[in-house]
Coordinates of C-alpha atoms in Angstrom, one line a residue:
W1 CA -194.6 -81.8 22.9
P2 CA -195.1 -84.2 25.8
Q3 CA -198.5 -83.8 27.5
D4 CA -198.5 -82.2 31.0
L5 CA -194.9 -80.8 30.6
P6 CA -194.5 -77.0 31.0
H7 CA -193.4 -74.8 28.1
I8 CA -189.8 -75.4 27.0
D9 CA -188.7 -72.1 28.5
I10 CA -190.1 -73.2 31.9
V11 CA -188.4 -76.6 31.5
R12 CA -185.1 -74.9 30.9
K13 CA -185.5 -72.6 34.0
N14 CA -186.5 -75.6 36.1
A15 CA -183.5 -77.5 34.8
D16 CA -181.2 -74.6 35.7
A17 CA -182.6 -74.6 39.2
F18 CA -182.2 -78.4 39.5
F19 CA -178.5 -78.3 38.5
A20 CA -177.9 -75.2 40.8
F21 CA -179.4 -76.6 44.0
H22 CA -180.0 -80.4 44.0
A23 CA -177.3 -82.1 46.0
H24 CA -176.8 -84.9 43.4
A25 CA -177.8 -83.2 40.1
H26 CA -174.3 -83.1 38.6
R27 CA -173.6 -86.7 39.4
L28 CA -176.9 -88.1 38.4
V29 CA -177.3 -86.2 35.1
H30 CA -174.4 -85.0 32.8
L31 CA -175.2 -81.3 32.5
P32 CA -173.7 -80.6 29.0
T33 CA -175.3 -83.7 27.5
F34 CA -178.7 -83.0 29.0
M35 CA -178.9 -79.3 28.1
G36 CA -177.7 -80.1 24.6
A37 CA -180.4 -82.8 24.2
L38 CA -183.1 -80.2 25.1
N39 CA -182.3 -78.6 21.7
F40 CA -183.6 -81.6 19.8
P41 CA -187.3 -82.0 18.9
P42 CA -189.3 -84.3 21.3
S43 CA -189.5 -86.9 18.5
D44 CA -185.7 -87.3 18.4
P45 CA -184.3 -90.3 20.3
S46 CA -181.7 -88.0 21.9
F47 CA -184.4 -85.8 23.5
P48 CA -184.6 -86.5 27.3
S49 CA -187.2 -89.0 28.4
T50 CA -190.6 -87.6 29.6
A51 CA -190.1 -89.3 33.0
L52 CA -186.8 -87.5 33.6
L53 CA -188.2 -84.1 32.5
H54 CA -191.2 -84.4 34.8
A55 CA -188.9 -85.3 37.7
I56 CA -186.5 -82.4 37.0
C57 CA -189.4 -79.9 36.5
G58 CA -191.0 -81.1 39.8
I59 CA -187.9 -80.5 41.9
G60 CA -186.7 -77.5 39.9
G61 CA -190.0 -75.6 40.4
I62 CA -189.5 -75.6 44.2
F63 CA -185.8 -74.7 43.9
R64 CA -186.6 -71.7 41.8
L65 CA -188.2 -70.1 44.9
F66 CA -184.7 -69.9 46.4
G67 CA -184.1 -66.8 44.4
H68 CA -186.8 -65.0 46.4
T69 CA -185.7 -63.9 49.9
Y70 CA -189.3 -64.0 51.2
P71 CA -191.5 -66.0 48.8
R72 CA -195.2 -65.5 49.3
E73 CA -197.1 -68.3 51.1
A74 CA -199.4 -68.7 48.1
D75 CA -196.4 -69.1 45.7
V76 CA -194.9 -71.7 48.0
L77 CA -198.2 -73.7 48.2
R78 CA -198.7 -73.5 44.4
A79 CA -195.1 -74.6 43.7
A80 CA -195.5 -77.5 46.2
M81 CA -198.7 -78.7 44.5
E82 CA -197.1 -78.5 41.1
T83 CA -194.1 -80.4 42.4
E84 CA -196.3 -83.2 43.7
R85 CA -198.1 -83.4 40.4
Q86 CA -194.9 -83.6 38.4
M87 CA -193.5 -86.3 40.7
V88 CA -196.7 -88.4 40.2
L89 CA -196.4 -88.0 36.5
A90 CA -192.6 -88.8 36.5
K91 CA -193.2 -92.0 38.5
A92 CA -195.9 -93.1 36.2
C93 CA -193.8 -92.5 33.1
A94 CA -190.7 -94.1 34.6
E95 CA -192.5 -97.2 35.6
D96 CA -194.1 -97.4 32.2
D97 CA -190.7 -97.1 30.6
L98 CA -189.3 -99.9 32.9
V99 CA -192.2 -102.2 32.0
K100 CA -191.8 -101.6 28.2
G101 CA -188.0 -101.7 28.3
K102 CA -187.6 -98.1 27.1
R103 CA -185.1 -95.4 28.2
L104 CA -184.2 -97.6 31.2
L105 CA -181.3 -95.5 32.5
Q106 CA -183.3 -92.3 32.4
A107 CA -186.2 -94.1 34.1
L108 CA -183.8 -94.9 37.0
Q109 CA -182.6 -91.3 37.0
A110 CA -186.1 -90.1 37.3
L111 CA -186.9 -92.5 40.1
L112 CA -183.8 -91.4 42.0
I113 CA -185.0 -87.8 41.9
I114 CA -188.4 -88.9 43.2
A115 CA -186.9 -91.0 45.9
Y116 CA -184.8 -88.2 47.3
W117 CA -187.8 -86.0 47.2
W118 CA -189.8 -88.6 49.2
W119 CA -186.9 -89.0 51.7
C120 CA -187.1 -85.2 52.3
H121 CA -190.8 -85.7 53.3
A122 CA -190.2 -88.7 55.5
R123 CA -192.4 -91.0 53.4
W124 CA -190.7 -94.1 55.0
M125 CA -192.6 -97.0 53.6
E126 CA -192.6 -95.5 50.1
M127 CA -188.9 -94.8 50.5
Y128 CA -188.1 -98.3 51.5
S129 CA -190.0 -99.7 48.5
I130 CA -188.7 -97.3 45.9
S131 CA -185.1 -97.4 47.0
A132 CA -185.2 -101.2 46.8
K133 CA -186.9 -101.1 43.4
I134 CA -184.3 -98.7 42.0
L135 CA -181.3 -100.8 43.3
R136 CA -182.8 -104.1 42.2
N137 CA -183.5 -102.6 38.7
C138 CA -179.8 -101.8 38.4
L139 CA -179.0 -105.5 38.3
P140 CA -180.6 -106.5 35.0
L141 CA -178.8 -103.5 33.5
G142 CA -175.5 -104.7 34.7
L143 CA -174.8 -101.5 36.6
H144 CA -173.6 -103.3 39.8
M145 CA -170.5 -105.0 38.2
S146 CA -167.5 -104.0 36.2
E147 CA -166.4 -105.8 33.1
A148 CA -163.6 -107.7 34.8
F149 CA -166.1 -109.5 37.1
H150 CA -168.7 -110.8 34.8
P151 CA -170.0 -114.3 35.8
L152 CA -168.6 -117.4 34.2
T153 CA -171.9 -118.2 32.5
H154 CA -172.5 -117.3 28.9
S155 CA -175.9 -118.8 28.4
E156 CA -177.9 -116.1 30.2
I157 CA -178.4 -112.4 29.5
I158 CA -176.1 -110.3 31.7
S159 CA -177.5 -106.9 30.8
L160 CA -180.7 -105.7 29.1
I161 CA -178.9 -102.7 27.6
P162 CA -176.0 -102.6 25.2
P163 CA -172.5 -101.8 26.4
P164 CA -171.5 -98.2 27.0
T165 CA -170.8 -96.2 23.9
D166 CA -167.9 -94.3 25.4
P167 CA -166.1 -93.7 28.8
L168 CA -168.6 -90.9 29.7
D169 CA -171.6 -93.3 29.2
A170 CA -169.8 -95.9 31.3
E171 CA -169.2 -93.4 34.1
M172 CA -172.8 -92.2 34.0
R173 CA -173.9 -95.7 34.6
R174 CA -171.5 -96.1 37.6
N175 CA -172.9 -92.9 39.1
I176 CA -176.4 -94.0 38.7
F177 CA -175.6 -97.3 40.5
W178 CA -173.7 -95.7 43.4
L179 CA -176.4 -93.1 43.9
A180 CA -179.0 -95.9 44.0
Y181 CA -176.8 -97.8 46.4
A182 CA -176.2 -94.8 48.6
L183 CA -179.9 -93.9 48.7
E184 CA -180.9 -97.4 49.8
R185 CA -178.1 -97.8 52.4
Q186 CA -178.3 -94.3 53.9
S187 CA -182.1 -94.2 54.2
G188 CA -181.9 -97.7 55.6
C189 CA -179.9 -96.4 58.6
G190 CA -183.1 -95.2 60.2
N191 CA -184.8 -98.6 60.2
G192 CA -184.2 -102.3 61.1
W193 CA -185.3 -103.7 57.8
P194 CA -183.1 -105.9 55.6
L195 CA -181.1 -104.4 52.7
S196 CA -182.0 -105.2 49.1
L197 CA -178.6 -106.2 47.7
D198 CA -175.7 -107.9 49.3
D199 CA -172.4 -106.1 49.2
I200 CA -170.7 -109.3 48.1
D201 CA -172.6 -109.1 44.8
I202 CA -171.2 -105.6 44.0
S203 CA -168.0 -105.4 41.8
Q204 CA -168.5 -102.0 40.2
L205 CA -165.6 -99.6 40.1
L206 CA -165.7 -96.7 42.6
P207 CA -166.5 -93.3 40.9
L208 CA -164.3 -90.7 39.3
S209 CA -163.5 -87.2 40.5
S210 CA -166.0 -84.5 39.5
G211 CA -163.6 -83.1 36.9
G212 CA -163.2 -86.5 35.2
F213 CA -167.0 -86.9 34.9
S214 CA -168.1 -83.3 34.2
F215 CA -165.3 -82.1 32.0
G216 CA -163.9 -85.3 30.5
I217 CA -160.5 -85.1 32.2
P218 CA -158.7 -88.3 31.2
W219 CA -159.9 -91.4 33.0
P220 CA -157.3 -93.3 35.1
P221 CA -156.9 -96.9 33.9
A222 CA -159.2 -99.4 35.5
E223 CA -156.4 -101.2 37.3
Q224 CA -155.6 -97.9 39.1
R225 CA -159.2 -97.6 40.4
Q226 CA -160.7 -99.3 43.4
H227 CA -163.5 -101.7 43.8
P228 CA -165.6 -102.0 47.0
F229 CA -163.8 -105.2 47.9
T230 CA -160.3 -103.8 47.3
P231 CA -158.2 -104.6 50.5
D232 CA -158.4 -101.8 53.0
V233 CA -160.5 -99.8 50.5
L234 CA -162.1 -97.6 53.2
L235 CA -158.8 -96.3 54.5
T236 CA -156.7 -96.2 51.4
H237 CA -157.4 -93.5 48.8
P238 CA -155.6 -93.1 45.5
S239 CA -153.8 -89.8 45.6
G240 CA -154.6 -88.8 42.0
H241 CA -158.3 -89.0 41.7
T242 CA -159.9 -89.2 45.2
E243 CA -162.5 -86.6 45.9
G244 CA -165.6 -86.0 48.0
F245 CA -168.0 -88.2 46.0
E246 CA -165.7 -91.3 46.2
L247 CA -165.3 -90.8 50.0
W248 CA -169.1 -90.3 50.3
V249 CA -169.5 -93.7 48.6
K250 CA -166.9 -95.3 50.9
G251 CA -168.6 -93.8 53.9
T252 CA -171.9 -95.4 52.7
I253 CA -170.1 -98.8 52.3
L254 CA -169.0 -98.4 56.0
L255 CA -172.6 -97.8 57.0
S256 CA -173.7 -100.8 55.1
R257 CA -171.1 -103.0 56.8
V258 CA -172.2 -101.8 60.2
K259 CA -175.9 -102.4 59.6
N260 CA -175.2 -105.8 58.2
Y261 CA -173.1 -106.7 61.2
N262 CA -175.9 -105.7 63.6
M263 CA -178.7 -107.4 61.6
R264 CA -176.8 -110.7 60.9
F265 CA -174.9 -111.1 64.1
R266 CA -177.1 -113.9 65.5
Q267 CA -177.4 -115.8 62.3
R268 CA -173.6 -115.6 61.8
R269 CA -173.1 -116.6 65.4
A270 CA -175.3 -119.6 65.0
R271 CA -173.4 -120.9 61.9
G272 CA -170.0 -120.5 63.6
D273 CA -168.7 -117.5 61.7
P274 CA -165.3 -116.7 63.3
E275 CA -165.7 -112.9 62.9
V276 CA -168.5 -112.9 65.5
A277 CA -167.0 -115.6 67.7
M278 CA -165.9 -114.6 71.2
P279 CA -162.1 -114.7 71.7
A280 CA -161.3 -117.8 73.9
S281 CA -159.7 -115.6 76.6
N282 CA -162.9 -113.5 76.9
A283 CA -165.6 -116.1 76.3
P284 CA -167.9 -116.7 79.3
S285 CA -168.5 -120.2 80.5
G286 CA -170.4 -122.3 78.0
W287 CA -170.1 -119.8 75.2
S288 CA -168.3 -122.1 72.8
A289 CA -171.0 -124.7 73.2
D290 CA -173.8 -122.2 72.6
R291 CA -174.7 -122.6 68.9
C292 CA -178.2 -121.1 69.0
G293 CA -177.1 -117.6 68.0
L294 CA -178.2 -116.0 71.3
I295 CA -175.8 -113.6 73.1
G296 CA -174.9 -114.9 76.5
R297 CA -175.7 -112.6 79.5
D298 CA -172.0 -112.2 80.3
A299 CA -170.8 -112.0 76.6
D300 CA -169.4 -108.8 75.2
V301 CA -170.1 -108.5 71.5
R302 CA -167.6 -105.7 71.4
K303 CA -164.7 -108.2 71.8
T304 CA -165.5 -110.1 68.6
E305 CA -163.2 -109.7 65.6
G306 CA -165.9 -108.2 63.4
F307 CA -166.9 -105.5 65.9
V308 CA -163.3 -104.5 66.6
E309 CA -162.5 -104.2 62.9
L310 CA -165.6 -102.0 62.2
D311 CA -164.8 -99.8 65.2
R312 CA -161.2 -99.4 64.0
I313 CA -162.2 -98.4 60.5
A314 CA -164.9 -96.0 61.6
C315 CA -162.5 -94.3 64.1
A316 CA -159.8 -93.9 61.4
F317 CA -162.0 -93.0 58.4
E318 CA -162.2 -89.2 58.6
E319 CA -158.5 -89.0 59.5
S320 CA -157.6 -91.0 56.4
F321 CA -158.9 -88.4 54.0
P322 CA -156.1 -87.2 51.7
I323 CA -154.5 -84.0 53.0
R324 CA -154.5 -82.5 49.6
L325 CA -158.3 -82.2 49.6
P326 CA -159.6 -78.7 50.5
Q327 CA -161.7 -78.1 53.6
P328 CA -165.3 -79.3 52.9
L329 CA -166.7 -76.0 54.0
T330 CA -165.7 -72.4 53.6
Q331 CA -167.7 -69.2 54.1
A332 CA -169.4 -69.4 50.8
N333 CA -168.7 -72.8 49.3
L334 CA -169.6 -76.3 50.4
D335 CA -168.3 -79.7 49.1
Q336 CA -171.5 -81.5 50.1
Y337 CA -170.0 -85.0 49.5
L338 CA -166.9 -84.3 51.5
Y339 CA -168.9 -82.8 54.3
T340 CA -171.4 -85.6 54.5
A341 CA -168.6 -88.2 54.2
A342 CA -167.0 -86.7 57.4
L343 CA -170.3 -87.3 59.2
M344 CA -170.7 -90.9 58.2
P345 CA -168.1 -92.6 60.4
H346 CA -169.6 -90.9 63.5
V347 CA -173.1 -92.2 62.5
A348 CA -171.5 -95.6 61.9
L349 CA -170.0 -95.6 65.4
M350 CA -173.3 -94.6 67.0
I351 CA -175.2 -97.4 65.2
L352 CA -172.5 -99.9 66.1
H353 CA -172.3 -99.0 69.8
D354 CA -175.8 -98.0 70.6
P355 CA -177.1 -101.6 71.4
H356 CA -174.2 -102.0 73.9
A357 CA -174.2 -98.6 75.6
H358 CA -175.1 -98.0 79.3
I359 CA -175.7 -94.3 79.2
E360 CA -175.9 -94.1 83.0
T361 CA -172.1 -94.6 83.3
M362 CA -169.3 -93.0 81.4
A363 CA -167.1 -95.9 82.4
C364 CA -168.9 -97.7 79.6
F365 CA -166.8 -97.8 76.4
S366 CA -169.8 -97.6 74.1
S367 CA -171.2 -94.6 76.0
Q368 CA -167.9 -92.8 75.4
R369 CA -168.1 -93.6 71.7
L370 CA -171.7 -92.4 71.5
L371 CA -170.9 -89.1 73.3
S372 CA -167.7 -88.4 71.3
S373 CA -169.4 -89.2 68.0
S374 CA -172.5 -87.1 68.7
R375 CA -170.3 -84.2 69.6
A376 CA -168.2 -84.6 66.6
I377 CA -171.3 -84.3 64.5
F378 CA -172.4 -81.3 66.5
R379 CA -169.1 -79.6 65.7
H380 CA -169.6 -80.3 62.0
L381 CA -173.1 -78.7 62.4
L382 CA -171.7 -75.6 63.9
T383 CA -169.3 -75.1 61.0
V384 CA -172.3 -74.9 58.7
L385 CA -174.2 -72.5 61.0
N386 CA -171.3 -70.2 61.1
T387 CA -171.4 -69.6 57.3
D388 CA -173.9 -68.3 54.8
I389 CA -174.6 -71.8 53.4
N390 CA -178.3 -72.5 52.8
T391 CA -178.9 -75.8 54.7
V392 CA -181.8 -76.7 52.4
V393 CA -179.5 -77.7 49.6
L394 CA -177.5 -80.2 51.8
D395 CA -177.5 -83.9 51.1
Q396 CA -180.4 -85.5 53.1
F397 CA -178.0 -87.7 55.1
A398 CA -176.6 -84.6 56.8
F399 CA -180.0 -84.0 58.5
F400 CA -180.2 -87.6 59.6
A401 CA -176.7 -87.3 61.1
W402 CA -177.7 -84.1 63.0
F403 CA -180.9 -85.9 64.2
M404 CA -178.9 -88.8 65.5
A405 CA -176.6 -86.5 67.4
G406 CA -179.5 -84.6 68.9
K407 CA -181.3 -87.8 69.9
T408 CA -178.1 -89.2 71.6
L409 CA -177.3 -85.9 73.4
T410 CA -180.9 -85.8 74.7
R411 CA -180.3 -89.2 76.3
F412 CA -177.2 -88.0 78.0
W413 CA -179.1 -84.8 79.1
Q414 CA -181.8 -87.0 80.7
V415 CA -179.1 -88.9 82.7
A416 CA -177.5 -85.7 83.8
I417 CA -180.8 -84.4 85.1
R418 CA -181.4 -87.6 87.1
L419 CA -177.9 -87.4 88.6
N420 CA -178.4 -83.7 89.3
A421 CA -175.1 -82.8 87.4
C422 CA -176.0 -79.2 86.9
D423 CA -173.0 -78.2 84.8
Q424 CA -173.5 -81.1 82.4
V425 CA -177.3 -80.4 82.3
E426 CA -176.7 -76.9 80.9
I427 CA -174.1 -78.1 78.4
F428 CA -176.4 -80.8 77.0
R429 CA -179.3 -78.4 77.0
A430 CA -177.4 -75.9 74.9
E431 CA -176.2 -78.5 72.5
V432 CA -179.7 -80.0 72.0
Q433 CA -181.4 -76.7 71.6
Q434 CA -178.8 -75.6 69.0
I435 CA -179.7 -78.7 66.9
M436 CA -183.4 -78.2 67.4
H437 CA -183.3 -74.7 65.9
V438 CA -181.5 -75.6 62.7

């Protein structure tokens, strides 16, 4: 039995808690396969990797406390210490597996669990490093591309692992990639650092519905599935197999496009990219001759083709969700992916418009976008608070979206105070305090 792992009975209980509460458990690990593999002896190749078991035990130990209405402080502290210990062991085992070329997919699964745990604890530098490491390690395994888009070369190794054994194995690999992509893109919304993989290098198929992955419902043919570069992919959704997870991935792609636009604007402007060029009718004097990448004082970035297109997609994204999909939230049930996907376009609009907003005047178009987006997120927050849903189990990006709304509303609140707009002051105060007390 692997050293430092709890008894098999405790491992099973921790695994049950992991699958019951972790936001991404059922997409990251195939439940029937994993639980069946626990029945093998540790010496069997089908037995789960030690790295993955440590990671699941670490997070599952904390989740098991959810069954207690008022857990004792000593129990919480003990569980937190054990979780930290298991995460350290999981990281060491996963990195050892990567170096030795063993159990590579399960090493990435373990690192993803660790990374989401670190994100919950705001370990930003570690998060930036580990999310980049996970995403970059997907490339030598070929997880970022579908079979139809292999490179022309035949002289180099495309993947360090053999081809998928069956459709379930192939879909598991896609899920691992998209979770790695989402982790890096979503956590990157909170910093101004470059991303680790260019979207143009990604050709992987978008994921299946939960039924297709969990229960083996027949896969749609590859030609009926979308790629991230499919024309109008963010607003066009196949009616037969679009669910919350695919929309969550699409929302992440939108966030990625917005961040890349902001970060690369000046470089693209300097090399004459037409998407960031000012329309001739709106260009200030001397703009067309300015090739240094600087933004002229009278220039309005919001008139560029790239900005207008991103604003259009973000505004239309939530409304494009298929009407056949159920509401993401009911009194007792929550589709976490669909709920978080509905928050993403509003965060995207805030990131896109924030550099150009003049909060002091509501005549500013970007200020209007910031206020409407922050209040849209606030309304989504209220729908959660009006149910019995435990917010602890939400996807981490939901908390980031609520924070963004609270920060933006606080800025409007400050302006209302300066302008002595008493009615608005009280409205903003109530909204911000509601977010603070979540």
